[in-house]
Every structure is written in structure tokens, then in C-alpha cells.
XYZ file of C-alpha atoms in Angstrom:
669
model
C -10.957 15.110 23.866
C -7.971 13.358 22.293
C -7.819 12.627 18.579
C -5.368 10.148 17.062
C -3.548 11.681 14.104
C -2.803 8.326 12.466
C -6.055 6.733 11.365
C -6.718 3.183 12.511
C -7.879 2.611 8.920
C -4.339 3.122 7.623
C -2.569 -0.011 6.494
C 0.727 -0.766 8.216
C 3.491 -2.600 6.375
C 4.008 -5.343 8.979
C 2.301 -6.872 12.034
C 2.481 -4.139 14.673
C 1.300 -3.073 18.096
C 0.497 0.628 18.337
C 0.412 2.770 21.458
C -0.930 6.336 21.823
C 1.546 9.056 22.759
C 0.684 12.753 22.682
C -2.360 12.235 20.456
C -0.520 10.058 17.922
C -0.022 6.340 17.479
C 3.451 4.803 17.528
C 4.926 1.345 17.085
C 6.235 -0.686 19.969
C 9.470 -2.624 19.298
C 9.127 -6.239 18.186
C 11.188 -8.880 19.987
C 10.037 -11.931 18.068
C 8.052 -12.545 14.892
C 7.705 -16.201 13.900
C 5.609 -17.128 10.865
C 4.542 -20.630 9.916
C 2.911 -20.975 6.497
C 1.124 -24.156 5.379
C 0.117 -24.034 1.716
C -2.507 -26.620 0.854
C -3.330 -26.595 -2.861
C -4.819 -23.110 -3.445
C -5.034 -21.940 0.187
C -2.463 -20.758 2.723
C -2.895 -21.301 6.459
C -0.681 -18.805 8.277
C 0.211 -18.702 11.965
C 2.103 -15.643 13.230
C 3.562 -15.521 16.753
C 4.894 -12.179 17.898
C 6.215 -10.576 21.068
C 6.227 -6.827 21.685
C 7.066 -4.852 24.835
C 5.522 -1.627 26.133
C 8.720 0.404 26.555
C 6.790 3.562 27.401
C 6.877 4.720 30.992
C 3.102 4.679 31.344
C 0.197 2.237 31.329
C -1.918 2.398 28.185
C -4.388 0.683 25.901
C -2.750 -0.631 22.730
C -3.974 -2.013 19.424
C -2.629 -4.926 17.382
C -2.783 -4.274 13.631
C -2.155 -6.804 10.896
C -2.042 -6.125 7.138
C -3.317 -9.214 5.378
C -4.764 -10.635 2.186
C -6.859 -13.297 3.899
C -9.178 -13.738 6.882
C -8.203 -13.972 10.538
C -9.746 -17.064 12.144
C -8.349 -16.770 15.669
C -6.210 -14.554 17.881
C -4.805 -15.254 21.336
C -3.116 -12.545 23.389
C -1.183 -12.760 26.655
C -0.444 -9.584 28.628
C 1.212 -10.465 31.906
C -1.165 -12.875 33.654
C -4.152 -11.855 31.543
C -5.349 -13.701 28.450
C -7.572 -12.583 25.594
C -8.949 -14.490 22.629
C -11.386 -14.175 19.760
C -14.413 -16.120 18.645
C -16.964 -15.874 15.848
C -20.594 -15.501 16.958
C -23.905 -14.712 15.220
C -24.563 -11.016 14.688
C -27.726 -11.329 16.770
C -25.585 -12.212 19.806
C -23.426 -9.087 19.606
C -26.162 -6.579 20.502
C -25.339 -6.615 24.227
C -21.671 -6.082 23.422
C -22.462 -3.044 21.297
C -24.712 -1.603 24.018
C -21.953 -2.089 26.577
C -19.473 -0.431 24.231
C -21.776 2.584 23.827
C -21.991 2.933 27.621
C -18.227 2.717 27.931
C -17.763 5.245 25.140
C -20.133 7.737 26.812
C -18.275 7.457 30.124
C -14.781 7.562 28.643
C -13.499 11.130 28.904
C -10.090 10.193 27.539
C -11.380 8.641 24.305
C -9.181 5.564 24.741
C -8.480 3.103 21.966
C -11.221 0.862 23.340
C -13.850 3.455 22.378
C -12.808 3.411 18.710
C -14.952 1.627 16.124
C -13.204 -1.676 15.441
C -16.333 -3.341 14.054
C -16.168 -1.561 10.683
C -14.848 -3.792 7.924
C -11.615 -2.428 6.469
C -10.251 -4.607 3.642
C -6.757 -6.025 4.106
C -6.500 -4.780 7.691
C -7.198 -6.525 11.007
C -7.299 -4.553 14.283
C -7.528 -5.826 17.855
C -7.650 -3.518 20.920
C -5.611 -4.628 23.960
C -6.553 -2.832 27.203
C -4.407 -1.705 30.116
C -0.861 -2.705 29.189
C 1.574 -1.818 31.960
C 4.945 -0.215 31.380
C 7.659 -2.797 30.557
C 4.993 -5.486 30.107
C 5.418 -7.958 27.226
C 2.534 -8.571 24.813
C 2.419 -12.003 23.174
C 0.135 -12.425 20.167
C -0.695 -15.571 18.184
C -2.848 -15.012 15.106
C -4.091 -17.543 12.533
C -5.045 -16.467 9.007
C -6.589 -18.372 6.118
C -5.815 -16.939 2.669
C -7.013 -18.075 -0.785
C -4.071 -17.712 -3.162
C -4.171 -15.878 -6.467
C -3.060 -17.757 -9.581
C -0.828 -15.785 -11.937
C 1.364 -16.904 -14.841
C 0.937 -20.570 -13.980
C 1.761 -20.242 -10.269
C 0.005 -19.583 -6.991
C 1.206 -16.367 -5.359
C 1.669 -15.667 -1.639
C 2.755 -12.456 0.094
C 3.478 -11.920 3.794
C 3.846 -8.218 4.777
C 7.034 -7.958 6.874
C 8.482 -4.585 5.967
C 9.798 -2.662 8.961
C 12.952 -0.810 9.888
C 15.689 -1.805 12.299
C 14.608 1.086 14.533
C 11.831 -1.263 15.715
C 14.319 -3.942 16.819
C 15.481 -4.315 20.432
C 19.048 -3.252 21.186
C 21.739 -5.598 19.789
C 19.151 -7.634 17.834
C 19.274 -8.253 14.070
C 16.471 -8.992 11.619
C 17.463 -12.675 11.616
C 17.243 -12.749 15.423
C 13.658 -11.506 15.340
C 12.140 -12.806 12.075
C 11.784 -16.446 11.060
C 9.612 -18.059 8.380
C 8.818 -21.766 8.064
C 6.861 -22.884 5.021
C 5.250 -26.186 4.042
C 3.735 -27.014 0.669
C 1.191 -29.845 0.822
C 0.110 -31.234 -2.521
C -1.264 -34.320 -4.214
C 1.589 -34.144 -6.761
C 5.367 -34.324 -6.394
C 5.912 -32.181 -9.533
C 6.094 -29.035 -7.408
C 8.367 -26.093 -8.198
C 8.685 -22.888 -6.178
C 10.596 -19.634 -5.933
C 10.934 -16.418 -3.938
C 12.110 -13.084 -5.307
C 12.749 -11.693 -1.822
C 14.166 -14.465 0.363
C 16.607 -17.341 0.105
C 14.726 -20.642 0.377
C 16.357 -23.590 2.112
C 14.768 -26.966 1.406
C 14.686 -28.729 4.758
C 12.729 -31.869 3.959
C 10.555 -33.493 1.299
C 8.270 -36.392 2.068
C 6.053 -38.650 -0.038
C 3.490 -40.660 1.912
C 0.876 -42.446 -0.155
C -0.738 -39.651 -2.215
C 0.479 -36.835 0.070
C 3.562 -34.841 -0.903
C 5.050 -32.249 1.448
C 7.998 -29.875 1.130
C 9.364 -28.093 4.219
C 11.210 -24.842 3.538
C 12.893 -22.147 5.582
C 13.037 -18.589 4.257
C 16.061 -16.460 5.176
C 15.663 -12.699 5.454
C 17.262 -10.394 2.888
C 17.301 -7.029 4.651
C 18.361 -3.985 2.655
C 19.433 -0.378 3.350
C 16.672 2.072 4.201
C 16.860 4.814 1.505
C 15.474 7.366 3.967
C 17.913 6.507 6.766
C 21.211 5.243 5.280
C 22.465 3.932 8.624
C 19.393 1.712 9.063
C 18.197 -1.446 7.330
C 14.703 -2.504 6.459
C 13.186 -5.972 6.136
C 11.422 -7.266 3.026
C 7.939 -8.606 2.476
C 8.036 -12.352 1.885
C 6.989 -13.005 -1.737
C 6.598 -16.661 -2.680
C 5.094 -18.600 -5.567
C 4.662 -22.261 -6.394
C 3.311 -24.285 -9.262
C 2.860 -27.860 -10.463
C 4.469 -28.853 -13.768
C 2.037 -30.539 -16.131
C 1.746 -30.785 -19.905
C -1.937 -31.662 -19.842
C -5.086 -31.030 -17.837
C -4.766 -32.855 -14.520
C -7.545 -33.391 -11.993
C -7.644 -34.851 -8.498
C -10.535 -35.489 -6.118
C -9.139 -35.243 -2.594
C -11.082 -36.733 0.307
C -10.802 -36.783 4.079
C -10.259 -40.389 5.305
C -12.520 -39.661 8.287
C -15.408 -38.582 6.061
C -15.052 -39.791 2.500
C -18.252 -38.096 1.312
C -16.723 -34.604 1.437
C -14.220 -33.711 -1.257
C -12.082 -31.119 -2.980
C -11.789 -31.130 -6.753
C -8.534 -29.579 -7.936
C -8.185 -29.181 -11.728
C -5.033 -27.667 -13.183
C -4.668 -26.391 -16.751
C -1.490 -27.334 -18.599
C 1.505 -25.218 -17.660
C 1.661 -24.088 -21.271
C -0.658 -24.392 -24.245
C 1.142 -25.773 -27.287
C -1.072 -23.880 -29.690
C -3.400 -20.923 -29.565
C -6.843 -21.565 -28.125
C -9.440 -22.442 -30.752
C -12.126 -20.555 -28.889
C -13.515 -17.333 -30.335
C -14.798 -14.850 -27.761
C -17.665 -12.404 -28.121
C -17.434 -9.726 -25.420
C -19.617 -6.866 -24.218
C -17.964 -4.541 -21.695
C -20.327 -2.600 -19.402
C -18.633 0.385 -17.731
C -20.272 2.421 -14.959
C -19.938 6.178 -15.513
C -22.231 7.398 -12.729
C -21.347 10.451 -10.652
C -19.588 8.507 -7.896
C -17.076 7.148 -10.444
C -15.638 10.613 -11.170
C -11.867 10.799 -10.874
C -9.451 7.943 -10.295
C -12.039 5.134 -10.080
C -13.179 5.848 -13.637
C -9.742 6.665 -15.051
C -8.212 3.460 -13.634
C -11.158 1.361 -14.808
C -10.883 2.954 -18.270
C -7.155 2.236 -18.357
C -7.793 -1.437 -17.506
C -10.568 -1.622 -20.116
C -8.170 -0.248 -22.734
C -5.652 -2.950 -21.847
C -8.337 -5.630 -22.161
C -9.425 -4.349 -25.575
C -5.851 -4.291 -26.879
C -5.376 -7.899 -25.765
C -8.340 -9.180 -27.765
C -7.567 -11.500 -30.652
C -8.435 -10.227 -34.156
C -10.926 -13.118 -34.385
C -12.753 -11.935 -31.246
C -15.733 -9.585 -31.450
C -16.740 -6.885 -28.989
C -18.616 -3.734 -28.126
C -18.608 -1.350 -25.156
C -21.519 0.162 -23.231
C -21.245 3.023 -20.746
C -24.115 3.585 -18.348
C -25.425 5.637 -15.465
C -29.239 5.890 -15.290
C -29.070 5.728 -19.098
C -26.912 3.675 -21.466
C -24.833 4.452 -24.551
C -23.333 1.791 -26.833
C -20.149 2.195 -28.845
C -21.738 -0.014 -31.499
C -25.114 -1.689 -31.722
C -23.388 -4.661 -33.327
C -20.430 -6.769 -32.221
C -17.345 -5.628 -34.129
C -14.182 -7.501 -35.027
C -11.359 -6.612 -32.624
C -9.196 -5.024 -35.292
C -6.591 -2.436 -34.187
C -8.682 0.333 -35.778
C -11.896 -0.696 -33.990
C -10.087 -1.088 -30.659
C -8.541 2.387 -30.970
C -11.898 3.951 -31.816
C -13.533 2.201 -28.852
C -10.873 3.426 -26.409
C -11.248 6.998 -27.698
C -15.035 6.712 -27.400
C -14.888 5.515 -23.777
C -12.396 8.260 -22.892
C -14.727 10.879 -24.373
C -17.793 9.709 -22.409
C -16.676 10.725 -18.934
C -18.868 10.382 -15.812
C -21.392 13.086 -15.038
C -23.899 13.380 -12.211
C -26.048 10.464 -13.311
C -27.238 7.668 -11.039
C -26.495 3.946 -11.322
C -28.686 1.384 -13.047
C -27.372 -1.558 -15.012
C -30.426 -3.800 -15.414
C -31.177 -2.423 -18.891
C -27.606 -2.545 -20.285
C -27.132 -6.039 -18.848
C -30.317 -7.298 -20.520
C -29.239 -5.598 -23.772
C -25.818 -7.286 -23.627
C -27.323 -10.740 -22.970
C -29.684 -10.406 -25.945
C -26.851 -9.324 -28.285
C -24.568 -12.153 -27.176
C -27.213 -14.868 -27.311
C -28.136 -13.816 -30.855
C -24.495 -13.916 -31.968
C -23.909 -17.250 -30.216
C -26.825 -18.838 -32.089
C -25.133 -17.968 -35.387
C -21.585 -19.167 -34.579
C -19.773 -21.286 -32.016
C -18.122 -18.906 -29.568
C -17.843 -18.094 -25.873
C -19.919 -15.001 -25.107
C -18.816 -12.798 -22.181
C -20.291 -9.861 -20.290
C -17.756 -7.866 -18.267
C -19.477 -5.586 -15.731
C -17.470 -2.832 -13.985
C -19.483 -0.847 -11.400
C -19.282 0.912 -8.045
C -23.013 0.903 -7.374
C -25.852 -0.894 -5.675
C -29.352 -0.869 -7.202
C -32.778 -1.544 -5.701
C -33.938 -4.456 -7.870
C -30.860 -6.688 -7.687
C -32.813 -9.885 -7.001
C -35.009 -9.225 -10.038
C -31.872 -8.669 -12.133
C -30.458 -12.016 -10.947
C -33.680 -13.795 -11.855
C -33.679 -12.114 -15.261
C -30.092 -13.266 -15.817
C -30.942 -16.844 -14.739
C -33.703 -16.926 -17.354
C -31.807 -15.300 -20.225
C -28.045 -15.762 -19.851
C -28.030 -19.195 -21.570
C -24.394 -19.668 -22.685
C -23.186 -16.193 -21.667
C -20.286 -16.037 -19.189
C -20.360 -13.134 -16.719
C -17.377 -11.417 -15.110
C -18.230 -8.839 -12.428
C -15.995 -6.291 -10.774
C -17.099 -4.056 -7.903
C -15.311 -0.810 -7.048
C -15.706 0.618 -3.556
C -17.849 -0.263 -0.563
C -21.330 0.660 -1.839
C -21.648 -2.249 -4.259
C -23.305 -5.469 -3.108
C -20.505 -8.038 -3.278
C -22.918 -10.947 -2.946
C -25.082 -9.694 -5.812
C -22.012 -9.430 -8.059
C -20.849 -12.868 -6.916
C -24.260 -14.349 -7.663
C -24.264 -12.855 -11.176
C -20.844 -14.427 -11.792
C -21.980 -17.756 -10.312
C -25.047 -17.858 -12.578
C -22.837 -16.989 -15.550
C -20.030 -19.465 -14.695
C -17.616 -16.590 -14.388
C -15.483 -14.754 -11.847
C -16.069 -11.881 -9.454
C -13.827 -9.487 -7.556
C -14.124 -6.309 -5.470
C -11.560 -3.581 -4.819
C -11.577 -0.575 -2.499
C -8.026 0.751 -2.782
C -7.496 3.038 -5.749
C -3.969 1.801 -6.460
C -5.324 -1.720 -7.018
C -8.190 -0.973 -9.434
C -6.140 -1.322 -12.620
C -4.187 -4.427 -11.578
C -7.194 -6.326 -10.221
C -9.452 -5.584 -13.200
C -6.638 -6.612 -15.535
C -6.089 -9.826 -13.560
C -9.805 -10.676 -13.614
C -10.074 -10.243 -17.383
C -6.777 -12.061 -18.027
C -8.055 -15.062 -16.080
C -10.614 -15.612 -18.837
C -8.329 -14.790 -21.772
C -7.411 -18.373 -22.792
C -10.277 -20.896 -22.441
C -9.289 -24.573 -22.221
C -12.612 -26.406 -21.742
C -16.127 -25.047 -21.152
C -19.548 -26.311 -20.038
C -17.956 -28.478 -17.352
C -19.862 -31.190 -15.476
C -18.743 -33.788 -12.930
C -19.689 -37.469 -12.989
C -19.044 -39.667 -9.928
C -19.956 -43.272 -10.659
C -21.845 -44.891 -7.803
C -22.512 -41.652 -5.923
C -25.836 -39.842 -5.668
C -26.852 -36.262 -4.844
C -23.496 -34.794 -5.847
C -23.304 -31.142 -4.723
C -20.504 -28.771 -5.743
C -19.552 -25.255 -4.687
C -19.842 -23.411 -6.994
C -22.671 -24.831 -9.074
C -22.725 -24.678 -12.062
C -19.052 -25.534 -12.434
C -17.054 -22.705 -14.051
C -15.023 -23.139 -17.226
C -11.336 -24.060 -17.085
C -8.993 -21.321 -18.302
C -5.242 -21.214 -18.645
C -5.200 -18.440 -16.036
C -7.713 -19.977 -13.602
C -7.523 -23.527 -12.226
C -10.760 -25.082 -11.009
C -11.023 -25.455 -7.245
C -14.326 -26.919 -6.083
C -15.603 -28.255 -2.799
C -18.514 -30.634 -2.533
C -20.149 -33.702 -1.066
C -22.186 -36.693 -2.177
C -24.148 -39.626 -0.842
C -23.330 -43.277 -1.405
C -19.902 -44.539 -2.414
C -17.631 -44.264 -5.433
C -17.777 -47.528 -7.379
C -16.246 -46.410 -10.673
C -14.375 -43.605 -12.397
C -14.699 -39.925 -11.508
C -14.608 -37.717 -14.595
C -14.757 -34.012 -15.403
C -16.520 -33.440 -18.715
C -16.083 -30.356 -20.859
C -16.169 -28.893 -24.348
C -13.122 -27.854 -26.391
C -12.792 -24.975 -28.826
C -13.450 -27.459 -31.642
C -16.879 -28.149 -30.130
C -15.793 -31.639 -29.047
C -16.970 -33.149 -25.758
C -14.030 -34.539 -23.760
C -13.584 -36.224 -20.381
C -10.766 -35.618 -17.909
C -10.099 -38.536 -15.523
C -9.877 -37.484 -11.871
C -7.505 -39.288 -9.538
C -9.364 -40.085 -6.317
C -7.059 -39.822 -3.308
C -7.382 -39.626 0.473
C -5.209 -37.104 2.268
C -4.268 -36.900 5.926
C -2.337 -33.611 5.580
C -4.729 -31.509 3.469
C -7.672 -30.243 5.581
C -10.386 -31.028 3.053
C -13.215 -29.234 4.841
C -11.219 -26.047 5.457
C -9.302 -25.406 2.220
C -12.253 -23.824 0.419
C -14.354 -22.879 3.455
C -14.335 -19.165 2.567
C -15.510 -19.897 -0.966
C -18.292 -22.131 0.326
C -19.463 -19.591 2.925
C -19.416 -16.782 0.363
C -21.423 -18.755 -2.202
C -23.935 -19.929 0.402
C -24.328 -16.328 1.596
C -25.043 -15.211 -1.961
C -27.670 -17.975 -2.253
C -29.248 -16.979 1.066
C -29.359 -13.338 -0.025
C -30.875 -14.072 -3.455
C -33.564 -16.463 -2.258
C -34.109 -14.794 1.140
C -33.712 -18.292 2.579
C -33.435 -18.344 6.382
C -32.493 -22.031 6.323
C -29.426 -21.381 4.167
C -28.625 -18.349 6.326
C -28.662 -20.564 9.425
C -26.344 -23.045 7.694
C -23.943 -20.178 6.945
C -23.994 -19.136 10.603
C -23.308 -22.694 11.779
C -20.471 -23.185 9.300
C -19.019 -19.767 10.086
C -19.019 -20.305 13.859
C -17.718 -23.858 13.580
C -14.624 -22.814 11.605
C -14.205 -19.313 13.078
C -14.522 -17.749 9.620
C -16.687 -14.647 9.965
C -19.463 -14.065 7.433
C -22.081 -11.462 6.591
C -24.259 -13.013 9.329
C -21.548 -13.361 11.985
C -18.854 -11.223 13.588
C -15.543 -11.838 15.280
C -15.425 -10.653 18.877
C -12.536 -10.345 21.329
C -12.868 -10.888 25.061
C -10.769 -11.445 28.171
C -10.770 -14.898 29.694
C -12.009 -15.163 33.240
C -9.646 -16.479 35.907
C -9.200 -20.209 35.475
C -11.052 -20.296 32.144
C -9.595 -22.611 29.511
C -8.422 -20.805 26.392
C -9.018 -23.775 24.077
C -11.472 -22.633 21.446
C -13.747 -25.660 21.338
C -16.225 -23.778 19.204
C -13.851 -23.773 16.292
C -14.227 -27.487 15.816
C -11.667 -30.101 14.977
C -12.137 -29.960 11.234
C -14.053 -33.221 11.088
C -16.977 -33.275 8.742
C -19.778 -33.749 11.272
C -22.916 -31.690 10.727
C -25.523 -33.625 12.703
C -27.973 -31.804 14.957
C -26.097 -32.784 18.129
C -22.907 -31.087 16.940
C -24.825 -27.983 15.836
C -26.511 -27.691 19.226
C -23.158 -28.179 20.940
C -21.674 -25.282 18.963
C -24.669 -23.055 19.717
C -24.327 -23.756 23.451
C -20.630 -22.924 23.346
C -21.279 -19.664 21.495
C -23.942 -18.587 24.005
C -21.538 -19.309 26.871
C -18.798 -17.286 25.196
C -21.067 -14.318 24.533
C -22.150 -14.358 28.187
C -18.493 -14.268 29.228
C -17.799 -11.404 26.829
C -20.588 -9.259 28.283
C -19.163 -9.768 31.770
C -15.617 -8.835 30.742
C -14.335 -6.720 27.854
C -16.088 -8.231 24.883
C -15.686 -6.092 21.771
C -16.826 -6.584 18.191
C -13.558 -6.245 16.285
C -14.263 -7.327 12.722
C -17.083 -7.744 10.314
C -16.213 -10.449 7.818
C -16.706 -8.685 4.542
C -18.665 -6.085 2.664
C -22.323 -5.606 3.472
C -25.139 -6.218 1.011
C -24.572 -2.824 -0.578
C -25.716 0.735 -0.008
C -28.502 1.893 -2.334
C -28.731 5.320 -0.671
C -25.008 5.975 -0.974
C -25.156 4.920 -4.622
C -28.238 6.991 -5.491
C -26.738 10.115 -3.943
C -23.395 9.608 -5.730
C -21.565 9.725 -2.418
C -17.775 9.551 -2.333
C -16.654 6.037 -3.022
C -15.041 5.248 0.304
C -13.051 6.975 2.980
C -10.317 4.487 2.215
C -9.774 6.173 -1.147
C -8.031 8.918 0.792
C -5.950 6.526 2.893
C -2.633 5.692 1.341
C -0.498 2.713 2.311
C 1.693 4.017 5.096
C 4.913 2.729 6.530
C 4.988 1.614 10.135
C 4.841 4.560 12.514
C 8.037 5.558 14.313
C 8.786 3.701 17.497
C 8.045 5.203 20.901
C 10.969 6.890 22.565
C 10.740 6.660 26.323
C 13.015 6.783 29.321
C 11.918 3.351 30.507
C 14.011 0.360 29.445
C 12.313 -2.945 28.713
C 13.662 -5.579 31.062
C 10.933 -8.184 30.693
C 11.948 -11.672 29.630
C 10.493 -12.538 26.208
């Protein structure tokens, strides 16, 4: 039985189509790669159109692989006269597909690509099997991705992986012949600035229409010599950032003209703070040192913790707790963050390395909340808990309820390492504590992502935020409660209300001087910013966390409906790929038109469409290709201190060498 030497879990450096050849996977040459990027506030909508050709002299299954930082919402593939597409369906509807796959796998003596497990969630990697590609046949792929952008040093950051060598180009073609990038920035402000460290940006057009401002850019490729093959060149990833210049806190409520009751709230901190923040922080760091953290996970987390401690202000106070099934505290009291205390704390953490203990953080979390609440009652400060763990525990719902009852003014930052932690539990803790949450599975990203998470909360601007909408009733925001505004973390909220706005919209908050202030929010209608879609991933994730915590089937059903409507997979849905039947329309009606219509008729319409699609998938080549995210954790894997994740052993790899074959591609592309 054949075994592929290159794992399908490996991350390529560009969109690629792989083909098996002598038990290995190789890249097919790319004839066209067109990327269109629409950046709307804090979210990028990316459409990539590519054309590859099977230059091998044999018919074969292939697989499309895409490195990404966001979520794929749709894929359409054309292979000759055949068409394939994807759709998001409830997990309950995929059972027949999995049974059919098992039958096919049992009968498949050649272990083709189609028998591989594409349903496993692999972060930052999308994989789509494409069956029966003939020699010389072109493969056309259109993929749409939605990506929340990270905010760093006052700007939103975007990266498009496009690094491949000229050996993957057709004969007599250059990088500029194959690669093109169009980019639009859509904003409610004209004070937009942008830059790219990798490409030359050409400003094609700028347009102001009412409250909508758009900039159209073209990015020109800067290819460079390949250090491994001096005669070849290699393309660059597209790195881009943009920001909005402002000297004060600015806020805008953006609404869809077709449904004015849905909104986005976009609150930007000032580009710079004229003086140091008046807030004093009290911080308790909780570091997991259970057996599964042995090695790089713990050393990288410790390195990031050391950086965070060194960046504390001398007026801040802190302590550190390490835990497995037991806990040890560096100090029973909060200490001033003097250089001497910070150095002693770093040495103490370094000394207390992981052993074979299990994972339990209910006790240290309760201890930290009690310490911080006591200190907060004696002085005005912002108390923080920073939790770093790779584990999942059995009583997570009870821990959440304990935190709801006792956290009071404490802010909670949570960071999960590896695949065994329950992402939704960590997200719920952060939501309750008005903080942030993140998860990492790749070892090379542990330090940078922990550092980024802690830096986001390093300079508070206003805290205890609330929203007032005069004239409106039943105002709902995602998340709720509203997080604090930090210099390193703009506020991006979605929400809805009943009634109509008859007066001012204001964001209220508290300054470091303990003064209550109001920030006026400009209320604007936008025809170019897709209000319902910009923060759809955030809304689905928060609703999933609520459904998990409260074991609420009604909320779970709402997640499924929202997920299927927008083709954004969730913990309760999966993306599936299937071949269209002859004469079948490839318009994905189930995705919806983005209008904010949630009545029962529309929901039933979507359910009927999904059932019809699943029926078609069972008849053809339906395959579950992607779970949306992490599961709800793995208590068994945690309790047995199992290795963190197979991905720890998978390094980022360059694109595989191209197939060499006697056949020449003559297809028109």
C-alpha cells in the first residue's frame, strides 16, 4: 500500500496543487494566480483564482492546499467539463458521507488521495481533494477566505502567502505574468495610511461617497534570487498594513441601509498616547507546568512570560503561580514590579520545570481572583489574570460559573497551547473577564503570540465600557460585556437592537483617573462594508462558547443556521466538497446574500437547500474536508500527558519540487 512521504499536514508556502508521483507529493506548475483583497475595517475578504495544469503523463487524484490565516468560506473547482464546489452543512448531515468514505477507503487498494483524512482540523491549512485529473488537463480553482486582521503597532496587518520558485512557472512566463494582486480598503474614514514591506503599491483610485471611503491599490511583485538555486528567482509573501490617523478616541456605528437594526461598532484608540497611562495594573500569571508541557511548549511560554514581566511598569504589582495538579506561588502577596523582583520571579519560574503532573487550574484561578479582588478593594487599579495552559479539565463549566460569581473587576487573558485545550472554554473565561483569548499549535509561534496577547493589554485607555443608544431597546452586543479599550486593541463589536435611534449613540468608559467619560459615536450607513459579515466569525465563536457553557440547544441551532447561511464552518458544522451533477447550477444559494433576514421562512429555506445539497453529495463524491476549529478539548489526552500535537513535529516546508514528466501541457488556460 502506498504511503505519501510528504504529510498533508505540512504547510506549503503558497496556494498549490499537489499530485502523487512514486509515493511522494509534488507541485503542479501554476499558470495564473490572481488575488483580490477587500479590507473592510478589521476584516479581509480574499478571493484567489488560480489555474494549474497536470503536466504528468498519467491520470491522477490531486489535492489543492492553501496556507491561510483565516477561514475558507467557499471553493469552486473546474476540471475539464466537471465542476466541484463546497458548502457548509450541520455535522449531523455528514454521517452518510463519512460512511461512504469508509466504504471507499476499504475498497481502495491504491490508497488514493481521496482516502486520506481531510476532515481533521489543521490550523492555517486548507486541503481539498480533486479526483481523476487527466494528463494535460487544466485545473481552475476559485477560493474565498475571510480573515480577521491582527492589530499591531497602531496598524492592521495582512499577509498573503505567495512564496514559490520560478521552477513552478510555465515556460517563458515571469512572476508578473502569473501573479497579480488587487487590493481595496473600505473604511468610514478618509484618514487612511498604508504600506507594504514586500511589494510596490500603486494607488489606482480613491473614492469618497457619503460616509464610505475606498482606496483601490495594485501590488507589484518584488521577486528575489533563490539562495538555494542562484539561477532561479522566488516570489515574496504579500505583507501589507494599514491604519487610520487619529489623535483621540474615535468611534463609529456602521449600519446596513437594508437593515438598520444590525450594526458594527468600530472604536479606535489614538494613534499615540501623549502621556503614560494613568492606570496601575495588578497581575497574576498562571503558568501550566504539567507533564505535556515538557520541552519547547514550556520553554517558549516561559520566555514570553519573562518578556511580559520585564515590560511591567515599576508601579505595577504582580505574582506568578505555576501549577499542574498542585500549585506553587512565587509570592503569596502582590509585589512591586521592581527589576530585582522581576529577576527573582524569572529565576523562580525557570527553576520550577514541568514534571509528570496532571492539569488542574480551578484552584489557582480561584486563588488569583481572591488576591486581585482584595487588592482592588484597597486601591484603584486594573487587576489581570493571565492563564497559559495546554490542558482541558473535567469541570470547566463549574470553573466558568465560579469565575462569573467571583471575578468582579478582574480582567482575564487566556492562552491555549496545542489541540487538547478547549478553545471555547478559554474564550468564555476571557469573555466573562472582558479580556482576550488566543490559541496556538505551532511551536515557532508560541512566544510571538503570547507576547502579542499580553502587549494588547499593556496600555489601557478606558475601562468598564458600556454602550447607550438613545431611542433603541434590547441592545445586544457581541461580545457582552464590552471589553476595555487598549492602545494595542481597538474595539470591534457587532450587535443589533429594536426600535430606532432618536438621539446620540455614546460609548461610556472609565479613565485611569477614575473619571467616567463618554465617547460620541458617529452613526453612518454603508453600502460597501458588509455589516453582517465583517465580524461573523467573532459572533459565531462567542455564540458557540455560550451554547457550550449553558448546554443550550437553542443557541446551538442559531449557530448552525448562521454558520450555514454564511458558509463559515463552526464547531457544529463542517465544510464538505462535492461534484455537481450534470446541468446543476453552481450558484451557492445557501450562502445567502448578506441581507439581515432571520425570519423562520428564510431559516427553513436554508435548511431545505442544505438537505438537497447533502443528498447530492451522497450520490456523487461528497467529502468532509474541513472542521471549522478546535474541538471542545480532550480531557483524556490532557490527563495522560499525551504529546501536545502531531503538528509540533511538522515544520513549515517550502513548496515541493515540481513534477518532471515527458508530457507537455498544451491546454489553453
